[in-house]
Tab-separated table of C-alpha atoms and ligand atoms in Angstrom:
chain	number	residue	atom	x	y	z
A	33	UNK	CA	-22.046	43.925	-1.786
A	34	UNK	CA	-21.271	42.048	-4.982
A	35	UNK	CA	-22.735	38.605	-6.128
A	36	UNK	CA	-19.810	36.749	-4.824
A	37	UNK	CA	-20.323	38.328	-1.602
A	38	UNK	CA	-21.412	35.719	0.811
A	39	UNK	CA	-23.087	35.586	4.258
A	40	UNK	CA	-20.623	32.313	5.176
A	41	UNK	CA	-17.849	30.356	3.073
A	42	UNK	CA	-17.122	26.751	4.268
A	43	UNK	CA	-13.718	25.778	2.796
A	44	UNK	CA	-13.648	21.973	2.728
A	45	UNK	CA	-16.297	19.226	2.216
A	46	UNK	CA	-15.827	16.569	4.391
A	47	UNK	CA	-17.503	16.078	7.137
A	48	UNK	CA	-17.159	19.293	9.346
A	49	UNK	CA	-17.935	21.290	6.003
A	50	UNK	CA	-21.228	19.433	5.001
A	51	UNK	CA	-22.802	19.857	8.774
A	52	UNK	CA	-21.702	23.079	8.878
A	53	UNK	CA	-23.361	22.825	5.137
A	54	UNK	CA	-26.583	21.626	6.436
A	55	UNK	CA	-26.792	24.059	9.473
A	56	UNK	CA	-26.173	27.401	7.933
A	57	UNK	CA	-28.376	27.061	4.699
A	58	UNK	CA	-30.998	25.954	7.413
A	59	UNK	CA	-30.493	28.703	8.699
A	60	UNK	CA	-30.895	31.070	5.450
A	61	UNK	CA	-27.501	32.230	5.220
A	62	UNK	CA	-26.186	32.672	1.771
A	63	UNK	CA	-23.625	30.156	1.480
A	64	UNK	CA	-20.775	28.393	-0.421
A	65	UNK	CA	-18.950	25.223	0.362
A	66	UNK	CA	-15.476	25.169	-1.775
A	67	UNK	CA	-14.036	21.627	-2.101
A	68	UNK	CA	-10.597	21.126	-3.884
A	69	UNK	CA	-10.783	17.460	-4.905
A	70	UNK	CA	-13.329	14.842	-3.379
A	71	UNK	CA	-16.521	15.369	-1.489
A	72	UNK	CA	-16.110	13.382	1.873
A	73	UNK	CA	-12.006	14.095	2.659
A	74	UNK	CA	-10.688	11.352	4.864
A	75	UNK	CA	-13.615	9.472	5.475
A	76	UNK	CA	-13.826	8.510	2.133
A	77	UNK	CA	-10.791	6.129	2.129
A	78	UNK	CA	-12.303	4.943	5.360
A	79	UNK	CA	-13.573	1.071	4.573
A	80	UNK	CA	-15.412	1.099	7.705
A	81	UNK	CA	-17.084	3.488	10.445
A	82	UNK	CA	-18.532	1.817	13.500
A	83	UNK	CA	-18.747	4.294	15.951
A	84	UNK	CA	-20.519	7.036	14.435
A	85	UNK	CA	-24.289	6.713	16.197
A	86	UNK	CA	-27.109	6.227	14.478
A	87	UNK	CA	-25.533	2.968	12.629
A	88	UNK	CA	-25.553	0.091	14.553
A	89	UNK	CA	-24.069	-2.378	12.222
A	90	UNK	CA	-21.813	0.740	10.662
A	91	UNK	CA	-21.447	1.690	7.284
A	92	UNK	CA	-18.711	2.343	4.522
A	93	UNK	CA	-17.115	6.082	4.470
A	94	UNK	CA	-18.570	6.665	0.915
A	95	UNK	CA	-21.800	5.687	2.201
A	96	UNK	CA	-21.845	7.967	4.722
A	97	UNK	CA	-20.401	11.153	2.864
A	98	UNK	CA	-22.944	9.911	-0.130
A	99	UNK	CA	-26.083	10.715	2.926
A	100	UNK	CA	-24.371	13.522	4.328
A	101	UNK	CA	-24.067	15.060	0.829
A	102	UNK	CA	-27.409	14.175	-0.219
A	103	UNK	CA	-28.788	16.395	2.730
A	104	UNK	CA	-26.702	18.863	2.233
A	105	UNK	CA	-27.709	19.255	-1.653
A	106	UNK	CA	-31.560	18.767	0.167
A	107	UNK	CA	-30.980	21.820	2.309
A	108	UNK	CA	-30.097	24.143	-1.243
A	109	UNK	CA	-25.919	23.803	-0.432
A	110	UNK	CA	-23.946	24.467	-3.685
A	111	UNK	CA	-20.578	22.813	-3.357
A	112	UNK	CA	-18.006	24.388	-5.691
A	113	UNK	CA	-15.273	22.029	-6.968
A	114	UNK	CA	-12.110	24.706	-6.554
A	115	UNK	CA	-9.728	25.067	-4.517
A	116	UNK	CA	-9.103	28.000	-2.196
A	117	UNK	CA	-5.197	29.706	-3.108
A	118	UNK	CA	-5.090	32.035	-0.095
A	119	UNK	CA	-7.475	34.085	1.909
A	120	UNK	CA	-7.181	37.844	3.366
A	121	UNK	CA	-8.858	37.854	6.850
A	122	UNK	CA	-7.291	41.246	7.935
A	123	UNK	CA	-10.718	43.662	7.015
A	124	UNK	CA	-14.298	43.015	8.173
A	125	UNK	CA	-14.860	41.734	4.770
A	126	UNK	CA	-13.331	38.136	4.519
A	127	UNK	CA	-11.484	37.490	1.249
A	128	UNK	CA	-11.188	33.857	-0.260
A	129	UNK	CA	-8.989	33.557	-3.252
A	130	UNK	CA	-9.573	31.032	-5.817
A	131	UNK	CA	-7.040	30.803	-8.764
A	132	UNK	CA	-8.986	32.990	-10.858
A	133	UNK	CA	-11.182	35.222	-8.445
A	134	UNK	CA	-11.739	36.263	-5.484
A	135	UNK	CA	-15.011	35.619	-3.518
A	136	UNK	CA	-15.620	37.696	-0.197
A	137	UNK	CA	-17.723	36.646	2.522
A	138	UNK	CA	-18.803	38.360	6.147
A	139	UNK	CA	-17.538	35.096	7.571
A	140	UNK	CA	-15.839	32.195	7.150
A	141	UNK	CA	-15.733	28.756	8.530
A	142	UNK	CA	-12.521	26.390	7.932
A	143	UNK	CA	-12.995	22.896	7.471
A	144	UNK	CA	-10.583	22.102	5.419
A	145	UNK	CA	-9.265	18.404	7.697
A	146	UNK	CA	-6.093	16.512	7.234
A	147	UNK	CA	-3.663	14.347	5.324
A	148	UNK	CA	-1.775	11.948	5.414
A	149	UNK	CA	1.927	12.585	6.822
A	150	UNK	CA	4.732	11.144	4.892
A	151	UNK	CA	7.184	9.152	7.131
A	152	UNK	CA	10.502	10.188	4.997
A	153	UNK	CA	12.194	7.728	4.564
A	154	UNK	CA	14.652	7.096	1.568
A	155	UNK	CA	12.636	5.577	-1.565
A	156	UNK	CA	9.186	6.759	0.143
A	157	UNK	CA	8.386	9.635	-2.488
A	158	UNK	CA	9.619	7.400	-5.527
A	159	UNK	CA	7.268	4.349	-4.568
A	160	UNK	CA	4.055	6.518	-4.143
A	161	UNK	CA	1.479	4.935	-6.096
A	162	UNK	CA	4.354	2.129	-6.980
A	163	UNK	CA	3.900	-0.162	-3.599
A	164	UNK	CA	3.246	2.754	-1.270
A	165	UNK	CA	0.179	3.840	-0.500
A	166	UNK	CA	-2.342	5.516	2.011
A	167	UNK	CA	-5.847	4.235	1.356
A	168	UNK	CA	-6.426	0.220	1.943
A	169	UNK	CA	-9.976	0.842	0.729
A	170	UNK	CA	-8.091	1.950	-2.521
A	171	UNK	CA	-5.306	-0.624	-2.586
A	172	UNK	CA	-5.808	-3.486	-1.085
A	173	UNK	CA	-7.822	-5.759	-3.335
A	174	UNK	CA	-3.983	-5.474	-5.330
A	175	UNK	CA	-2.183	-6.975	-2.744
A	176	UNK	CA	-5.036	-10.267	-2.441
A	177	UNK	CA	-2.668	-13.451	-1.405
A	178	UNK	CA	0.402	-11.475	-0.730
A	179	UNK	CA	2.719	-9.811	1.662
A	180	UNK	CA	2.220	-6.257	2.674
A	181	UNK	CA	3.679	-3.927	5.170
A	182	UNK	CA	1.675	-1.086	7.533
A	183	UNK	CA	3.761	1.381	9.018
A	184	UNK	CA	2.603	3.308	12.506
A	185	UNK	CA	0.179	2.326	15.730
A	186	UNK	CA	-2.474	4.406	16.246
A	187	UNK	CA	-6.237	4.073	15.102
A	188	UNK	CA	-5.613	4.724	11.161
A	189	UNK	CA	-2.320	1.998	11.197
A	190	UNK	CA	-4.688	-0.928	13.633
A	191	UNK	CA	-8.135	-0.482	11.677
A	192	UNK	CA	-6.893	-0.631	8.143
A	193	UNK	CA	-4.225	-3.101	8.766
A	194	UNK	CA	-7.471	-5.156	9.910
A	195	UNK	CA	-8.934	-4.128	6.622
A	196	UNK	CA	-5.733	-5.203	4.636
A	197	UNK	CA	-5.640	-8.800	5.791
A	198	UNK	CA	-8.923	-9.131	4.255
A	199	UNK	CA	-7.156	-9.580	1.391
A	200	UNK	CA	-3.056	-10.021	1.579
A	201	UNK	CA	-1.966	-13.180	3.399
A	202	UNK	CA	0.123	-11.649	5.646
A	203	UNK	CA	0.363	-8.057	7.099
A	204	UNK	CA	3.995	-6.803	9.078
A	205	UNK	CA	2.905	-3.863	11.243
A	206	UNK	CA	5.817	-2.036	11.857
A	207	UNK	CA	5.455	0.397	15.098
A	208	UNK	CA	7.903	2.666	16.523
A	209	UNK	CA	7.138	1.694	20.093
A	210	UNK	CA	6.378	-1.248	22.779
A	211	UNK	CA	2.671	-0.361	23.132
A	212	UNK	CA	0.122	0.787	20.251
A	213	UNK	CA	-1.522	4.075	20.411
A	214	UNK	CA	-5.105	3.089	18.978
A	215	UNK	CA	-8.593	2.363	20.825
A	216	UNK	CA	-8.628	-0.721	22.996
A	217	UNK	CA	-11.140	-2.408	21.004
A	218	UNK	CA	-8.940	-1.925	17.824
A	219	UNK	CA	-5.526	-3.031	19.367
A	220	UNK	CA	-7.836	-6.805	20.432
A	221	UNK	CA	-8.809	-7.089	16.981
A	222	UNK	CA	-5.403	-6.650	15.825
A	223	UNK	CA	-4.223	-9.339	18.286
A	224	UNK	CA	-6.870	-11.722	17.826
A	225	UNK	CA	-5.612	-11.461	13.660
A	226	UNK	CA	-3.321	-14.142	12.835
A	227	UNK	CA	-2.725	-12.391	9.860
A	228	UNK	CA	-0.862	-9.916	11.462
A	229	UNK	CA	2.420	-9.571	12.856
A	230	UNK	CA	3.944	-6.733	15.115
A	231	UNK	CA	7.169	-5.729	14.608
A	232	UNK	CA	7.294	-3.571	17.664
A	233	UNK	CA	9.920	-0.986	18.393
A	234	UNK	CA	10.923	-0.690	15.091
A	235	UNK	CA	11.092	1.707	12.587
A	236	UNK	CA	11.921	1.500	8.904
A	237	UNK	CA	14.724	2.724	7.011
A	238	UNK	CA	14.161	2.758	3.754
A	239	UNK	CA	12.043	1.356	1.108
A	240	UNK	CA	13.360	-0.371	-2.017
A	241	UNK	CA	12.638	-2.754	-5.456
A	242	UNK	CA	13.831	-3.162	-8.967
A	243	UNK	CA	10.033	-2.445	-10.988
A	244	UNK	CA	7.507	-1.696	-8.062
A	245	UNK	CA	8.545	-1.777	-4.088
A	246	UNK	CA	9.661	-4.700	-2.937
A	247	UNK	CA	11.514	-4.233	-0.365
A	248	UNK	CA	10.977	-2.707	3.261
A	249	UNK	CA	14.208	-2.189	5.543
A	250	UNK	CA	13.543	-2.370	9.580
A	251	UNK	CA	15.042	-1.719	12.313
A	252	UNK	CA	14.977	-2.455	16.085
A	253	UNK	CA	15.313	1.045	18.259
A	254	UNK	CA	16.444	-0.992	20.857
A	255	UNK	CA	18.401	-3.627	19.987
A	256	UNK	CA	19.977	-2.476	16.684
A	257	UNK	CA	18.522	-5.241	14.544
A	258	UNK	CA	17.971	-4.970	11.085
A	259	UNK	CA	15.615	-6.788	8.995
A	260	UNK	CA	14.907	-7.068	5.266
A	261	UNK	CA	11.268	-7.058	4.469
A	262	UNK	CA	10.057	-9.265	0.983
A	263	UNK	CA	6.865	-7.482	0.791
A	264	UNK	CA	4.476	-6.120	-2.185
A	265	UNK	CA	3.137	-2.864	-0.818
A	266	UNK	CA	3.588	-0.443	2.354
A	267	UNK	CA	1.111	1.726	3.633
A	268	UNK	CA	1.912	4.410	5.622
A	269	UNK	CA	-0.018	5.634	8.584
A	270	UNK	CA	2.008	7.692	10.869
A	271	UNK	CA	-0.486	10.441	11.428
A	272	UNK	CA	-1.954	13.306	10.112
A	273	UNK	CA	-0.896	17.250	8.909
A	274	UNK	CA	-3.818	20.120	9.203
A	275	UNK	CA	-4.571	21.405	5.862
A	276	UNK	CA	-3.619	25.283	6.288
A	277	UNK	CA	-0.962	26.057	3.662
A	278	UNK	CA	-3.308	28.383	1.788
A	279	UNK	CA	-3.946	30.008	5.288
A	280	UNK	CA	-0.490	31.618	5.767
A	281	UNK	CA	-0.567	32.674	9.157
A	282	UNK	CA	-3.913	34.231	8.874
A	283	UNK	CA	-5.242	32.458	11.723
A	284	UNK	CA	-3.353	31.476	15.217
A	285	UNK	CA	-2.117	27.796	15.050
A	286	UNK	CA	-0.556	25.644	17.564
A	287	UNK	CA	2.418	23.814	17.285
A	288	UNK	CA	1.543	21.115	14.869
A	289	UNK	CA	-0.258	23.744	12.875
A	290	UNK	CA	-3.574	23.109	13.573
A	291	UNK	CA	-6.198	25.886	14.112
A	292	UNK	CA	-7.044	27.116	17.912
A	293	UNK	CA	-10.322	27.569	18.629
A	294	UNK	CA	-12.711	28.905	21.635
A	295	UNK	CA	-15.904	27.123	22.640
A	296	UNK	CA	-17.595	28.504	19.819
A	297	UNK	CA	-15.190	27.384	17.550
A	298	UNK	CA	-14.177	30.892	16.623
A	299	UNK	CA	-10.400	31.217	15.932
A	300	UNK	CA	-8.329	34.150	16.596
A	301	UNK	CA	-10.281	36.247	14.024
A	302	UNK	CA	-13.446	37.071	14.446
A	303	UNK	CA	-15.742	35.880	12.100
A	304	UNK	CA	-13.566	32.884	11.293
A	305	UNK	CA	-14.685	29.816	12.552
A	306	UNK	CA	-12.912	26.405	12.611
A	307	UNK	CA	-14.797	22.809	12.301
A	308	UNK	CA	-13.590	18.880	12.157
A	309	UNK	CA	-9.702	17.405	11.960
A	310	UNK	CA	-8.101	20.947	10.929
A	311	UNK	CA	-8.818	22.030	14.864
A	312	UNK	CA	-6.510	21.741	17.602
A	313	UNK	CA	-8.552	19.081	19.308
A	314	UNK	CA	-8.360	16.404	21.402
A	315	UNK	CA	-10.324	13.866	19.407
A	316	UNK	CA	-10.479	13.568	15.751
A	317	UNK	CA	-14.019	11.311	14.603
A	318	UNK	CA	-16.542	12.041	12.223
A	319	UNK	CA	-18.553	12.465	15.839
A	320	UNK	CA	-16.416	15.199	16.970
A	321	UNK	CA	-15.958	17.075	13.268
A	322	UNK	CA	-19.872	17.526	12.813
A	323	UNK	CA	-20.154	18.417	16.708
A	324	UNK	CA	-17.526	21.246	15.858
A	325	UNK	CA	-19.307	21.892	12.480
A	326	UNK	CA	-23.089	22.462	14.213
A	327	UNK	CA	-21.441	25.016	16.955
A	328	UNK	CA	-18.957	26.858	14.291
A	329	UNK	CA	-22.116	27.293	11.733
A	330	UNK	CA	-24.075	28.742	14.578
A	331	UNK	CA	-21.517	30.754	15.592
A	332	UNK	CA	-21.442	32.536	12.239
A	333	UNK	CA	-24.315	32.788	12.072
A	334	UNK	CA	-24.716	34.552	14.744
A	335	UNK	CA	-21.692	37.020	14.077
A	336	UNK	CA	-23.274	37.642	10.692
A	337	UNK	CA	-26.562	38.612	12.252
A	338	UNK	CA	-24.179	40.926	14.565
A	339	UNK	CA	-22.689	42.736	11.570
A	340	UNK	CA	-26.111	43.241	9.799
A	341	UNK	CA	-27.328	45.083	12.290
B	100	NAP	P1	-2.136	9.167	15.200
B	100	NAP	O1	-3.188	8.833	16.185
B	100	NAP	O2	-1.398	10.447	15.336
B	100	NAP	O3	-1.100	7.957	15.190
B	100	NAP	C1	0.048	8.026	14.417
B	100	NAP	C2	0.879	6.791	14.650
B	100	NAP	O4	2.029	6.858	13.836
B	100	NAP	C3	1.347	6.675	16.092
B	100	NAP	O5	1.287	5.345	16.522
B	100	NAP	C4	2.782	7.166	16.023
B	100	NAP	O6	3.632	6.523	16.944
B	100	NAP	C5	3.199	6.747	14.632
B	100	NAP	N1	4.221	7.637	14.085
B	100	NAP	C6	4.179	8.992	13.985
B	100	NAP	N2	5.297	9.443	13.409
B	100	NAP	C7	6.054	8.372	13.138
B	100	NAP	C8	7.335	8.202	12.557
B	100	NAP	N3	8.043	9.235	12.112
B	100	NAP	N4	7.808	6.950	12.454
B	100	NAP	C9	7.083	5.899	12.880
B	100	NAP	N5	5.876	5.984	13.445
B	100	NAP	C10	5.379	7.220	13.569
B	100	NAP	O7	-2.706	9.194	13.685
B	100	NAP	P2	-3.880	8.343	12.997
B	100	NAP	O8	-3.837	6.929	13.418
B	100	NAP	O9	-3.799	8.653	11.558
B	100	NAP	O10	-5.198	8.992	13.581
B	100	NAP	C11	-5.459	10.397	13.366
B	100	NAP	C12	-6.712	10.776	14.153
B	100	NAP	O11	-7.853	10.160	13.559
B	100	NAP	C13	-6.647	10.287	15.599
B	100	NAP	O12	-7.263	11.246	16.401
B	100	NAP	C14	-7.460	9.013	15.572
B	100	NAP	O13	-8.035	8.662	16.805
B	100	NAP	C15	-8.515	9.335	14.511
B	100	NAP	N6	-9.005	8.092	13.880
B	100	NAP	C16	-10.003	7.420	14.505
B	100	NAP	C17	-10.472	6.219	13.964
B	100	NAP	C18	-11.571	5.468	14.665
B	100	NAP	O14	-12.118	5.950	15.632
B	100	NAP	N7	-11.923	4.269	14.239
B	100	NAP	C19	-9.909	5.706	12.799
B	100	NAP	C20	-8.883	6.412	12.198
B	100	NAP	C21	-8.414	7.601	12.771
B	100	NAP	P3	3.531	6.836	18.525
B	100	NAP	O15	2.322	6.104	19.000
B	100	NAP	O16	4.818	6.298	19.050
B	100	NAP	O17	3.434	8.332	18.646
């Protein structure tokens, strides 16, 4: 086998890929965790994380990536800053293509999480960055004494929308339906926060402004109403989309795309193994991602032992 021929390739370094990380260089398998832009993926633009144990007052996303990564560096993990084009999981021998080479590995474990999913609305692509965002640990210091709209109801929408009013005077959170989707705990916070206003069963329409956004058109589902938001910024929160496009259809996916899995976290090709958001699960925490991450890493490793001898 060549020198880019590797025992295990971890595509993605958030969570899921630096326990998986940390277990399989433990374990003494040759390794290589690719990462296409930051260290950490979602949990980075995460202000806070409270129910990850071990942290009893919590601590910041970066924080917790920043320890994560510092063991996995401690347990000899190179993390490669490139981003994986396409793979070829039809042989024994796993290809991972990079733009400008191709690494090969006896298996493979995907960790490659989530984004963001774009609502669509008219004016939503051309006020990116301009007024519309997806991180409030990024953006919301801009919006301190001013109006801002959030956009969606489950646990992303509630807990930075929290985050956001520690800063902008007032926060509109626009959701779709009568009830909110998030955690119990979150949805008390949210009403307890005079800061906040629900706009429930609405939706918006389209986004608008002369320089930066401005503007935030809303409507009622059920009654018809429209309404004319004056705010500064919108952040959008109406779930997530698996990171697969450089998968193809390599690997089975459900119907939202994300990867299916058995108990050992091995997807429909053997020797590919799936960790964190990217799975078709039915909880997405940092709790659940390194859970998945310890089981897929030990399931490789022992499928690589398999194939050795
Ligand atoms: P999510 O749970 O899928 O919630 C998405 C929200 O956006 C839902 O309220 C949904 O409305 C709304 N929505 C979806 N499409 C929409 C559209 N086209 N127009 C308007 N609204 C729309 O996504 P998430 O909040 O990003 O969370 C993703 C995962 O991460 C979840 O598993 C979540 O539990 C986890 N997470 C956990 C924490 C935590 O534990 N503190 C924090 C953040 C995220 P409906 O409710 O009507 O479907």
């Amino acid at each position: 086998m060549s020198d880019t021929h590797y025992d295990c390739l971890i595509i993605g370094a958030g969570p899921g890929g630096l326990t998986a990380g940390i277990y399989a260089a433990r374990a003494g398998m040759k390794i290589l965790l690719l990462e296409r832009t930051s260290v950490g993926g979602q949990i980075l633009v995460t202000d806070f994380i409270e129910n990850y144990p071990g942290f009893p007052k919590g601590l910041s996303g970066w924080d917790l990536v920043e320890a994560m990564k510092s063991q996995a560096e401690h347990f000899g993990v190179t993390i490669e800053n490139q981003e994986v084009i396409s793979v070829d999981f039809t042989g024994p021998v796993k290809k991972v293509n990079l733009p400008d080479k191709t690494l090969t590995a006896t298996s493979v474990i995907i960790a490659s999480g989530a984004s963001p999913r774009k609502l669509g609305v008219p004016g939503e692509q051309k006020f990116i960055g301009k007024g519309i965002s997806t991180c409030a640990t990024c953006d919301a210091p801009f919006y301190r004494g001013k109006v801002v709209a959030a956009v969606g109801g489950g646990d992303t929408a509630v807990q930075e929308s929290l985050y956001l009013t520690k800063f902008a005077d007032k926060v509109y959170l626009i959701h779709r339906r009568d009830q909110l989707r998030a955690t119990k705990i979150l949805q008390d916070r949210v009403f307890a926060n005079d800061k906040i206003e629900i706009l429930w069963d609405s939706v918006v329409t389209k986004v608008d402004g002369l320089f930066g956004l401005d503007k935030v058109f809303v409507e009622n589902v059920k009654t018809g109403a429209t309404r004319e938001l004056a705010v500064e910024g919108c952040f959008m929160w109406v779930g997530i989309l698996p990171n697969t496009d450089f998968l193809g259809d390599a690997v089975a996916v459900d119907e939202g795309g994300f990867i299916i899995a058995d108990a050992r976290m091995q997807t429909s090709v053997p020797g590919v193994f799936v960790a964190g958001d990217v799975r078709n699960t039915p909880l997405r925490q940092v709790a659940t991602a390194v859970g998945d991450a310890a089981i897929a890493a030990v399931s490789a490793e022992h499928y690589v032992e398999q194939v050795k001898s």
